[in-house]
Coordinates of C-alpha atoms in Angstrom, one line a residue:
X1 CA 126.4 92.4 52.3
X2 CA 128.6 89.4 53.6
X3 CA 132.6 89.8 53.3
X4 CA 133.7 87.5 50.8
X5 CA 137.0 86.7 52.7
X6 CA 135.4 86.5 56.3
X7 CA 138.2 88.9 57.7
X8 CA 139.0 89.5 61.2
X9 CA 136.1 87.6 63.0
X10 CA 132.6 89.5 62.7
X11 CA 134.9 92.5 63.1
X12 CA 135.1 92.0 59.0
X13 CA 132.5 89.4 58.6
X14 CA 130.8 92.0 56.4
X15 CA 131.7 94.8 54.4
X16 CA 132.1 98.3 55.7
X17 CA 130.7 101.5 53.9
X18 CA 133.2 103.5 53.0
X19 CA 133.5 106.3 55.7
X20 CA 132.8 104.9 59.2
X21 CA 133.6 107.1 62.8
X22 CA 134.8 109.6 60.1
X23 CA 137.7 107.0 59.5
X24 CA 137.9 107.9 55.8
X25 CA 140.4 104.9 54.5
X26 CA 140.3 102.1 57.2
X27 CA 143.9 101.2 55.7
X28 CA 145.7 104.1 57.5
X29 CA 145.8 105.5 61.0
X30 CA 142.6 107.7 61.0
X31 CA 142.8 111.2 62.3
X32 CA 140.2 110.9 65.0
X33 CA 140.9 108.1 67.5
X34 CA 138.4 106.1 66.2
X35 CA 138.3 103.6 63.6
X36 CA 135.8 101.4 61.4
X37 CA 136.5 97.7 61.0
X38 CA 137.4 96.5 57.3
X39 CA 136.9 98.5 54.3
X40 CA 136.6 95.1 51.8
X41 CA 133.7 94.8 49.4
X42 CA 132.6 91.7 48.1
X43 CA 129.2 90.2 46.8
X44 CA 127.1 88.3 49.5
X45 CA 128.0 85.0 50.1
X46 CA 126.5 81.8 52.2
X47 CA 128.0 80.5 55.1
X48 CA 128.1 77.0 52.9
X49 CA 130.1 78.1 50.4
X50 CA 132.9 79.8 52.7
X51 CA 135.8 80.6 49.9
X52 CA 139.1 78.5 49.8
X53 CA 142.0 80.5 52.1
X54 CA 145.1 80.3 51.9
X55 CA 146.7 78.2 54.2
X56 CA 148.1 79.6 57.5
X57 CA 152.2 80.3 56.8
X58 CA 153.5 78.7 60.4
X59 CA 156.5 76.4 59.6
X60 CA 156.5 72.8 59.2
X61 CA 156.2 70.3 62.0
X62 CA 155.6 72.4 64.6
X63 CA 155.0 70.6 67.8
X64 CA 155.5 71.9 71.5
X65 CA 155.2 68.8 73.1
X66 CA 151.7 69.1 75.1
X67 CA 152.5 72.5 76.6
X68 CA 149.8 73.9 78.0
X69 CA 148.0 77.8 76.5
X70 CA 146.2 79.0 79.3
X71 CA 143.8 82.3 78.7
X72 CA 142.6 84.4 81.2
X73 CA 139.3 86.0 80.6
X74 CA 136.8 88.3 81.7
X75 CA 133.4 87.1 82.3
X76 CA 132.0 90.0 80.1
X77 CA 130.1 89.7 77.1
X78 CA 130.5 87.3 74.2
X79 CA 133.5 86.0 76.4
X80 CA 130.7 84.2 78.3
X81 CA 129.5 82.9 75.1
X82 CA 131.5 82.6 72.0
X83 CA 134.9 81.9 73.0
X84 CA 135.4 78.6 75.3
X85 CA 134.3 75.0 74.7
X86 CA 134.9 72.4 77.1
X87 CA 133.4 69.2 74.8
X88 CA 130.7 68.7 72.1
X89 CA 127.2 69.1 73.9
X90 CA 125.0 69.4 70.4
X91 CA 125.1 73.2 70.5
X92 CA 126.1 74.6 66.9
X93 CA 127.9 77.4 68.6
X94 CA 129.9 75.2 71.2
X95 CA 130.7 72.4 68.9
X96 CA 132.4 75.0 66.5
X97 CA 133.8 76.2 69.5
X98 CA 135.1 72.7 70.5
X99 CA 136.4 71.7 66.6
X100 CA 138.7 74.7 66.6
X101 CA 139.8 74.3 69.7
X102 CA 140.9 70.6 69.0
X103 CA 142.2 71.6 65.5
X104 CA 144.7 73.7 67.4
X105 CA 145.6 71.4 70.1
X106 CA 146.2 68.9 67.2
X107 CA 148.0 70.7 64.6
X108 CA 150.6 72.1 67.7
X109 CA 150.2 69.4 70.0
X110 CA 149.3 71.9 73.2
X111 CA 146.8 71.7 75.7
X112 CA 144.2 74.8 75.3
X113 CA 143.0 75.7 78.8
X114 CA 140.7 78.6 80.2
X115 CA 139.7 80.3 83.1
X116 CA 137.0 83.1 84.4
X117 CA 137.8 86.1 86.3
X118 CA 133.9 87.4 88.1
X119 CA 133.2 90.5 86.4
X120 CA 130.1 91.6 88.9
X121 CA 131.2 94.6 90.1
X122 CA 135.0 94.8 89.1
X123 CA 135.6 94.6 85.5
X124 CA 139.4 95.2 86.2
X125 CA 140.0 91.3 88.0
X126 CA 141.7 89.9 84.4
X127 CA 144.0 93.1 84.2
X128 CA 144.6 93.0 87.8
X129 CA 145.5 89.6 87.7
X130 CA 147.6 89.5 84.6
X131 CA 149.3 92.6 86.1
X132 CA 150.2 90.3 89.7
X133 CA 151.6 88.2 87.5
X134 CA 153.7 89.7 85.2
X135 CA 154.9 91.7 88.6
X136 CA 156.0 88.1 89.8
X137 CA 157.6 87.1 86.6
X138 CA 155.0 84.1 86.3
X139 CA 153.8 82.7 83.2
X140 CA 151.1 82.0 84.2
X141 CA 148.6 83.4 81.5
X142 CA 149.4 83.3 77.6
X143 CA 147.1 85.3 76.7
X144 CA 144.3 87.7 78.4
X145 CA 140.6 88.7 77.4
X146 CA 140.2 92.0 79.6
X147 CA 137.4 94.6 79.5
X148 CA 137.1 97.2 76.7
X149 CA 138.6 100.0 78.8
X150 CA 139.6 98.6 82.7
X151 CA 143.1 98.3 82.5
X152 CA 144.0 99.2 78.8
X153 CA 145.7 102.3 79.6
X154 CA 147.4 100.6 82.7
X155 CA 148.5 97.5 80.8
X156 CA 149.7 99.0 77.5
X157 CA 151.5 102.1 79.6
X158 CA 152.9 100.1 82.2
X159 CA 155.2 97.3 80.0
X160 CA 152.7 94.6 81.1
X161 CA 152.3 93.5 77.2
X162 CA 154.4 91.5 75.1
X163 CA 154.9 94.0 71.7
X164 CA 153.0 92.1 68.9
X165 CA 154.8 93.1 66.1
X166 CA 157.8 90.9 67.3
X167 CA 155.8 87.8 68.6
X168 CA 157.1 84.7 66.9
X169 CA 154.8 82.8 63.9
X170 CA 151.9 85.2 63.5
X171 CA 151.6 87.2 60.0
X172 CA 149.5 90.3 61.0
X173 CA 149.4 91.1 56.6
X174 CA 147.4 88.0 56.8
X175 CA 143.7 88.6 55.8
X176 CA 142.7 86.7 59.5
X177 CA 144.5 89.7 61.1
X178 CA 143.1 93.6 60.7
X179 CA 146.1 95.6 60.9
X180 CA 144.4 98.4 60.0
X181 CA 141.9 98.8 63.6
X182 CA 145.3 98.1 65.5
X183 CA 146.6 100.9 64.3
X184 CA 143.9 102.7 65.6
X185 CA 144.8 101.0 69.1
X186 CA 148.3 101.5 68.2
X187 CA 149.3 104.7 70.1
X188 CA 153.0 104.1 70.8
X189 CA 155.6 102.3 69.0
X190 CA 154.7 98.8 69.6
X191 CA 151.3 96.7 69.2
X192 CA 150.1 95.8 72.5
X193 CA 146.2 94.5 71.1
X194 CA 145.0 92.0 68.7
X195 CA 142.2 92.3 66.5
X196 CA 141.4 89.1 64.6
X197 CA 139.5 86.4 63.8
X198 CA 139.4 85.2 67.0
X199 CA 138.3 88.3 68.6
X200 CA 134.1 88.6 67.7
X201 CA 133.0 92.1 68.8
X202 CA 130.0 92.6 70.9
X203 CA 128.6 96.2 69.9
X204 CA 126.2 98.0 72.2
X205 CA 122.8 98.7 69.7
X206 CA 118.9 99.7 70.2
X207 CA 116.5 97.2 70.5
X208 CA 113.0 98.6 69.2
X209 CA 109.5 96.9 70.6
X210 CA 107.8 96.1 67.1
X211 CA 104.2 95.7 68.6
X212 CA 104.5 99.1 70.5
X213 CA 105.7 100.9 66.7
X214 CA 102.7 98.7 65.0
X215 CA 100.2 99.9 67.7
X216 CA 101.2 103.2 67.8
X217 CA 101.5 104.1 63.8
X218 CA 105.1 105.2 64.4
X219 CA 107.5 105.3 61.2
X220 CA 108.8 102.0 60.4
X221 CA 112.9 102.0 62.1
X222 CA 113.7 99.6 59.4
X223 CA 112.8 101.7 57.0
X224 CA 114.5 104.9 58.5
X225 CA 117.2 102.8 58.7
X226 CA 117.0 102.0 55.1
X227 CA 116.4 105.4 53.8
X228 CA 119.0 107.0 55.8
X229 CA 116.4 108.6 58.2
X230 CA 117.0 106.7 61.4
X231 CA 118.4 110.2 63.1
X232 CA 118.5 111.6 66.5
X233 CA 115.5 113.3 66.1
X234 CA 113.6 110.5 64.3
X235 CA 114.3 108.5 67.3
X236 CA 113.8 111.8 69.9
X237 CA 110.2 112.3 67.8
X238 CA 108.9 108.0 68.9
X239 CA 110.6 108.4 72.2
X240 CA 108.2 111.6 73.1
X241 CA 104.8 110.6 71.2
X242 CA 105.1 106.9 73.2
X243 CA 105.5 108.4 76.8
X244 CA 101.8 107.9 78.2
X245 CA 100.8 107.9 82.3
X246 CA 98.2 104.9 81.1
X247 CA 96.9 104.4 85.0
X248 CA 96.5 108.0 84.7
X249 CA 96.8 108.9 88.7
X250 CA 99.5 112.0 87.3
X251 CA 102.7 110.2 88.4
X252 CA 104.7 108.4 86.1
X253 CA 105.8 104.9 87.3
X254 CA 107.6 101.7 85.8
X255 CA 104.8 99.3 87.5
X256 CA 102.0 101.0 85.5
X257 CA 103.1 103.2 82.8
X258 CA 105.0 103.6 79.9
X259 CA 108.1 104.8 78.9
X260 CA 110.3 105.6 76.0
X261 CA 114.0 104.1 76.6
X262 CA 116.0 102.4 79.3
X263 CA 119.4 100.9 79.9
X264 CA 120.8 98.6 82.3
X265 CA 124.1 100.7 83.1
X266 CA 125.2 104.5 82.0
X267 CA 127.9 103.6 79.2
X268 CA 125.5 102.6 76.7
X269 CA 124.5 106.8 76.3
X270 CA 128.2 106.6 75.2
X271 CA 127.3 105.0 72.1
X272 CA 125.2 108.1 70.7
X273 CA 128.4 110.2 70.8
X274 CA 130.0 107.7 68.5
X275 CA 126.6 106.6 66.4
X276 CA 126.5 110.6 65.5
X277 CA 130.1 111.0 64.5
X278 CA 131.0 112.6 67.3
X279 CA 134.8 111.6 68.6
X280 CA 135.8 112.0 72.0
X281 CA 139.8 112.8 70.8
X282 CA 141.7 112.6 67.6
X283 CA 145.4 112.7 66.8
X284 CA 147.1 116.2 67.0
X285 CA 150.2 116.5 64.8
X286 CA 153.0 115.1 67.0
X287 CA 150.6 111.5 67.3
X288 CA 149.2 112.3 70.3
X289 CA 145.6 112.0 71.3
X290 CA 144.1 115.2 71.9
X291 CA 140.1 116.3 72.9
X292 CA 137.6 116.8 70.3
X293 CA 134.4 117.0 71.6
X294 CA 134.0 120.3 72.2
X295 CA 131.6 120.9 69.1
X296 CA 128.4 122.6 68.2
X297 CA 127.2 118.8 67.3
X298 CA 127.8 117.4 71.2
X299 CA 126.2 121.0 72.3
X300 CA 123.4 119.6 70.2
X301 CA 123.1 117.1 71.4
X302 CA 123.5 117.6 75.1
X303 CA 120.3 119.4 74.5
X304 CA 119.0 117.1 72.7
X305 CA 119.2 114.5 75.6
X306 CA 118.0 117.3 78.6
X307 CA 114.7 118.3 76.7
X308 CA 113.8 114.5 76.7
X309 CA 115.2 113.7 79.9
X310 CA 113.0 116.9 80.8
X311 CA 109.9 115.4 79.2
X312 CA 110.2 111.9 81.7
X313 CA 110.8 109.8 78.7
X314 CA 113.7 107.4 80.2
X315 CA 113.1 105.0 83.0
X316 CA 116.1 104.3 85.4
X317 CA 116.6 101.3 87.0
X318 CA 116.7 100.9 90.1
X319 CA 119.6 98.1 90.4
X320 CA 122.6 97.2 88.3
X321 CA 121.2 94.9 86.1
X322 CA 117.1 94.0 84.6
X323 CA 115.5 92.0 87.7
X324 CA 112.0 90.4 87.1
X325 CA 111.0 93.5 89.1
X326 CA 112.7 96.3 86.4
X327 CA 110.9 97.9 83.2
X328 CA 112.3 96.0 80.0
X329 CA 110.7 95.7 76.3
X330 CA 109.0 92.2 77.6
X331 CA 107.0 94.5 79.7
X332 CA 105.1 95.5 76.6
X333 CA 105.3 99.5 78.2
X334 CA 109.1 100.2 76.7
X335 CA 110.2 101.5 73.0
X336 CA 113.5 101.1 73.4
X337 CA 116.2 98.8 75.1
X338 CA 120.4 100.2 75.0
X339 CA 122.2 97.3 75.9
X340 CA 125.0 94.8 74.3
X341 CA 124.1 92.4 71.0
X342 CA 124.8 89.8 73.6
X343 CA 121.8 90.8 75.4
X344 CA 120.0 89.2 73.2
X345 CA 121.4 85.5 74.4
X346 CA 119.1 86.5 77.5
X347 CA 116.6 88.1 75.7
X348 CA 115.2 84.9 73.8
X349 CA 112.6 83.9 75.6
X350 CA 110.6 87.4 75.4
X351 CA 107.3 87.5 74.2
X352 CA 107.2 91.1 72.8
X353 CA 108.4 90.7 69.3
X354 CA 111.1 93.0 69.4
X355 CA 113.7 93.9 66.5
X356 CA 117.6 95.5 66.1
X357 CA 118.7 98.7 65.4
X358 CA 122.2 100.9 65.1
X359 CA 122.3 103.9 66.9
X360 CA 121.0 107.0 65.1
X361 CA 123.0 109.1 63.0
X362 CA 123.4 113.0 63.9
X363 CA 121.2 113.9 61.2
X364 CA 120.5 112.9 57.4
X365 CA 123.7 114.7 55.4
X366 CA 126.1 112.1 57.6
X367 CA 127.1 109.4 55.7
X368 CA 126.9 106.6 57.7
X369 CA 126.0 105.0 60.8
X370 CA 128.6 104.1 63.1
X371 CA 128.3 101.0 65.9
X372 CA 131.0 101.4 69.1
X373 CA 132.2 97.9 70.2
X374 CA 132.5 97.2 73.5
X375 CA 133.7 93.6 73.3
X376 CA 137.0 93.7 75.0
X377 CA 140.3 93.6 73.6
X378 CA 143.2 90.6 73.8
X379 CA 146.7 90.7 74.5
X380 CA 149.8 88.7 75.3
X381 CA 151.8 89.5 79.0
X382 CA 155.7 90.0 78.8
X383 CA 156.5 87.2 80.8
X384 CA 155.5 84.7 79.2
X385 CA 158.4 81.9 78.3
X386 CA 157.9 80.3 74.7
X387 CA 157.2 82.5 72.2
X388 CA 157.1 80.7 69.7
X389 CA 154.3 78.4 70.7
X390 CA 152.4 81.6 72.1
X391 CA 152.4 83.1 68.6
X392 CA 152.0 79.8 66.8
X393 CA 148.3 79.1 68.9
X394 CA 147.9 82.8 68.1
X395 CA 147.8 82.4 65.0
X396 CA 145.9 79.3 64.6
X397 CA 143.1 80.3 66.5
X398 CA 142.6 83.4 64.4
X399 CA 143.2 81.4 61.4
X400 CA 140.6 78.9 62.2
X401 CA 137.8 80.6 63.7
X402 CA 136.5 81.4 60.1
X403 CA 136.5 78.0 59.2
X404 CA 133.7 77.1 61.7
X405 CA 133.0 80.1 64.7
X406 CA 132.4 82.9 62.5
X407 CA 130.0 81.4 59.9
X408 CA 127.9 79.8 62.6
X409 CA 128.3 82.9 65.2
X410 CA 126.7 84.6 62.4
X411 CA 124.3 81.8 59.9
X412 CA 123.5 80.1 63.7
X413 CA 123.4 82.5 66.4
X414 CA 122.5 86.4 65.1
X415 CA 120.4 85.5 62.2
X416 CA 119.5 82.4 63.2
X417 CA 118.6 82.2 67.1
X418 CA 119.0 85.8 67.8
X419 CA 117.3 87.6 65.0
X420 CA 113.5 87.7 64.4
X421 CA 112.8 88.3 61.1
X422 CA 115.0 89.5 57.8
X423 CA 114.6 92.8 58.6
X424 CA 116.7 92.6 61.8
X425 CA 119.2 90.4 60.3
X426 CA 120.0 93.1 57.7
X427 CA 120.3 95.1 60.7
X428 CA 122.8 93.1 62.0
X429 CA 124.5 93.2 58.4
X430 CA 124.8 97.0 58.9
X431 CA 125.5 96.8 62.6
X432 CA 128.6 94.6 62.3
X433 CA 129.7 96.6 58.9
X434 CA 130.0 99.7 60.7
X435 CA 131.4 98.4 64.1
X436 CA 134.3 100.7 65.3
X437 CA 136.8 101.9 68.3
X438 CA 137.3 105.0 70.2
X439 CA 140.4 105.7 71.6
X440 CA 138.8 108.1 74.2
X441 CA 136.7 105.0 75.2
X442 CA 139.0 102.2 75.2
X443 CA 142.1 103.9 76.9
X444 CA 140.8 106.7 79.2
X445 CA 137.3 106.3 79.6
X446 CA 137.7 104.6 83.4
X447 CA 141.1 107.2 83.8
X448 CA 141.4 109.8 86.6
X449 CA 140.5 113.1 85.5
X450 CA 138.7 111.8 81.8
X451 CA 136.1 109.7 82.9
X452 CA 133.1 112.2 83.2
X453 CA 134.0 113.2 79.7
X454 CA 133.8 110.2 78.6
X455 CA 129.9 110.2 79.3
X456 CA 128.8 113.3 78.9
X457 CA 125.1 112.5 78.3
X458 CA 125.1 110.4 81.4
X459 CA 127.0 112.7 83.6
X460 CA 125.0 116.1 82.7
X461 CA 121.3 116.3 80.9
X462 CA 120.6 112.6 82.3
X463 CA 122.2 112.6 85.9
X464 CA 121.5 117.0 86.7
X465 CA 118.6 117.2 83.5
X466 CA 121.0 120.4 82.8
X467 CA 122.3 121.6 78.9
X468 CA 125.0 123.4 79.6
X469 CA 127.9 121.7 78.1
X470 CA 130.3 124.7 76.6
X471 CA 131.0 125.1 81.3
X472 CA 131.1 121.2 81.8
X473 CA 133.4 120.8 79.7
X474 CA 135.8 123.5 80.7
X475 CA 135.8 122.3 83.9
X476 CA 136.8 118.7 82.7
X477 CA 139.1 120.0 79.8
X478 CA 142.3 120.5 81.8
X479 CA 142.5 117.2 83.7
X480 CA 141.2 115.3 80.9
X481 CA 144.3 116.6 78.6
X482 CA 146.8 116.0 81.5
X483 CA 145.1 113.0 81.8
X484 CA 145.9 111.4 78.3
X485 CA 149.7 113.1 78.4
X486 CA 150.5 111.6 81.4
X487 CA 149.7 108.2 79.6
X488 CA 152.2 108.7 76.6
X489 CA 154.8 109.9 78.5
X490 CA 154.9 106.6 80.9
X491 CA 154.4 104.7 77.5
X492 CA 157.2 106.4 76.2
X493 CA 159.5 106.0 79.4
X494 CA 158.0 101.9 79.1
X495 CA 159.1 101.4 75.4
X496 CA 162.5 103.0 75.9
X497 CA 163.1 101.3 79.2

């Protein structure tokens, strides 16, 4: 169901059922560490009849002379794709691209600039360079598109960020901003990253290979999806029944046979945790983040995950990334595909029909489905010189981008280039209603002492094909604790500086 108001990007595009990550009412700080994206309900509407906002509240006349707003971003998901435009070139996408960036430039006379920092193999290059700077007291950068979790703890912790709630000329009560998912980022006093129209979110889901579920008489996702019956074990039941040594020579090998589910890197198991309600921390009673994921549901399933990996139902890549020479759903010998909705930019020109799903709930009693985004996160450095302008483009670009980006991001691109058939572009409907964050993700999931925790499927039943979670944990619990204090107390020591 599409969001009347088109709030905060795609993050709000849509509206949310009413409990998502356990969130309970998206308009307070949850009491889990994660939280779902918008809880407004509205009757479907088309991308040509986008309602009448109100007009952005920056004062009259503003105009900063042709300075120039420089963004430093991460070449990392949709940043690659729906953010930048250089000049018209035909594309719907890029031309709405292009019109808000010249809308800006002309209602604040600046110059909009951009640049790429390589992402292969280093997803920390935009924090590490916004950090040099800051260091340096350069403004260079006005605003910075990092990675989901590199450098989020560092940046926020370390008085690298310039405190939102006191930037000049933006309005976070305005419907373009979603106050109430940064709160959930929110773990000091001060606001350190947006989350607003601007910002489009790039959650990890399952792609499904339609002919393989035709040929095989498997369940129809959609329809599990529908009834409230896409589950872990749904899923677990395709994954096992689809597994088949066709060349039969009693070895089981990605040239010949085929397999039930692949990704192209280990974070995406990450996802199930959150797609089964399961946090990684919540807030204990002084604010603090504290563990949660010691839980007969993650003992459940850990299992879960070693009796398949047990049963030689996943295929591991050998490189970093799908080659020509790596097992995807085009092979026609995969189920399922984990890997980020912008995948499917690359994914285009595949011949196997394939379709969209969320992750899989825990089981049938929960609620809802829940879809971790791992889009990135923007924020503003301390040093930079003219705040006023800074907030002013800030603003504008979140006010704008539902004017053009988000109805075409969503009319053009996912239902129209990306998605299939209407089945997967109600998928997408769900999938972007149920989008949400998780602070054990997003600000220790890369830290010292918390990062095996942070993966737990990866880092026991799929990397040691072992169950045994209630001693993994306890070997990880103390560090990972320490782990998350030590953060608030140099946030602490950084806000009262």
């Amino acid at each position: 169901m599409k969001n009347r108001n088109l709030l905060a990007g795609l993050l709000a595009l849509l509206a949310v059922s009413s409990v998502v990550c356990s969130c309970g009412d998206t308009a307070s700080t949850p009491d889990n560490g994660t939280q779902a994206l918008s809880n407004e309900t509205a009757d479907a509407v088309t991308t040509e009849a986008v309602p009448t906002r109100p007009p952005v509240g920056l004062p009259e006349g503003l105009d900063f002379g042709g300075e120039e707003f420089h963004t430093i971003a991460l070449e990392w998901q949709g940043y690659r794709y729906y953010f930048f435009a250089e000049e018209e070139n035909g594309d719907v996408m890029n031309d709405a691209i292009y019109k808000r960036k010249s809308a800006v430039e002309d209602a604040l006379n600046v110059k909009l600039t951009y640049e790429y920092t390589d992402a292969n193999g280093d997803v920390s290059t935009t924090a590490t360079a916004v950090k040099k700077s800051v260091s340096a007291g350069d403004d260079i950068y006005q605003q910075a598109l990092i990675h989901c979790i590199s450098g989020v703890s560092m940046m926020a912790s370390g008085g690298y960020l310039y405190n939102l709630d006191t930037l000049p000329n933006i309005d976070m009560n305005a419907e373009w901003w979603n106050h109430a998912q940064m709160d959930t980022l929110r773990l000091g006093a001060n606001t350190y990253y947006a989350v607003n129209d601007f910002m489009l979110p790039c959650p990890y889901i399952v792609y499904f290979n339609k002919e393989l579920v035709s040929n095989l008489d498997f369940d129809n996702p959609y329809q599990l999806v529908y009834d409230g019956k896409w589950t872990l074990d749904a899923m677990a039941k395709m994954m096992r029944e689809v597994v088949a040594d066709l060349d039969g020579d009693g070895k089981m090998t990605y040239e010949a046979d085929r397999f039930a589910m692949t990704s192209d890197e280990a974070s995406k198991y990450t996802s199930f945790l959150a797609g089964a309600d399961q946090p990684l921390t919540q807030r204990g009673s002084d604010g603090h983040s504290v563990l949660a994921l010691n839980t007969e549901k993650t003992q459940g399933i850990i299992e879960l995950f070693a009796d398949l990996v047990n049963q030689n139902v996943f295929y591991f890549p050998q490189k970093g990334e799908y080659g020509d020479d790596q097992l995807t759903i085009n092979s026609g010998r995969l189920l399922f595909q984990l890997a980020a909705l912008s995948k499917a930019e690359l994914m285009r020109d595949y011949t196997v029909d394939f379709g969209f799903l969320p992750y899989p709930k825990y089981d049938e009693a929960q609620e809802s489905y829940h879809s971790l985004d791992w889009g990135g996160l923007m924020c503003i450095p301390t040093t930079i010189r003219n705040p006023e302008m800074v907030g002013a483009v800030t603003e504008l670009l979140a006010y704008e981008s539902a004017n053009d980006v988000i109805p075409t991001y969503y009319s053009m691109v996912l239902t129209g280039k990306l998605a299939r058939d209407e089945d997967a572009e109600k998928m997408l409907d769900l999938i972007f209603d149920t989008v949400c964050y998780e602070i054990g993700v997003n600000y220790f999931g890369f830290e010292a002492g918390f990062s095996s925790l942070y993966n737990p499927i990866w880092n026991l039943p799929l990397t040691t094909k072992k169950s045994d979670f209630a001693s993994f944990y306890a070997k990880q619990e103390k560090n990972a604790q320490k782990t998350m204090d030590k953060f608030y107390e140099a946030l602490e020591n950084a806000e009262n500086a």
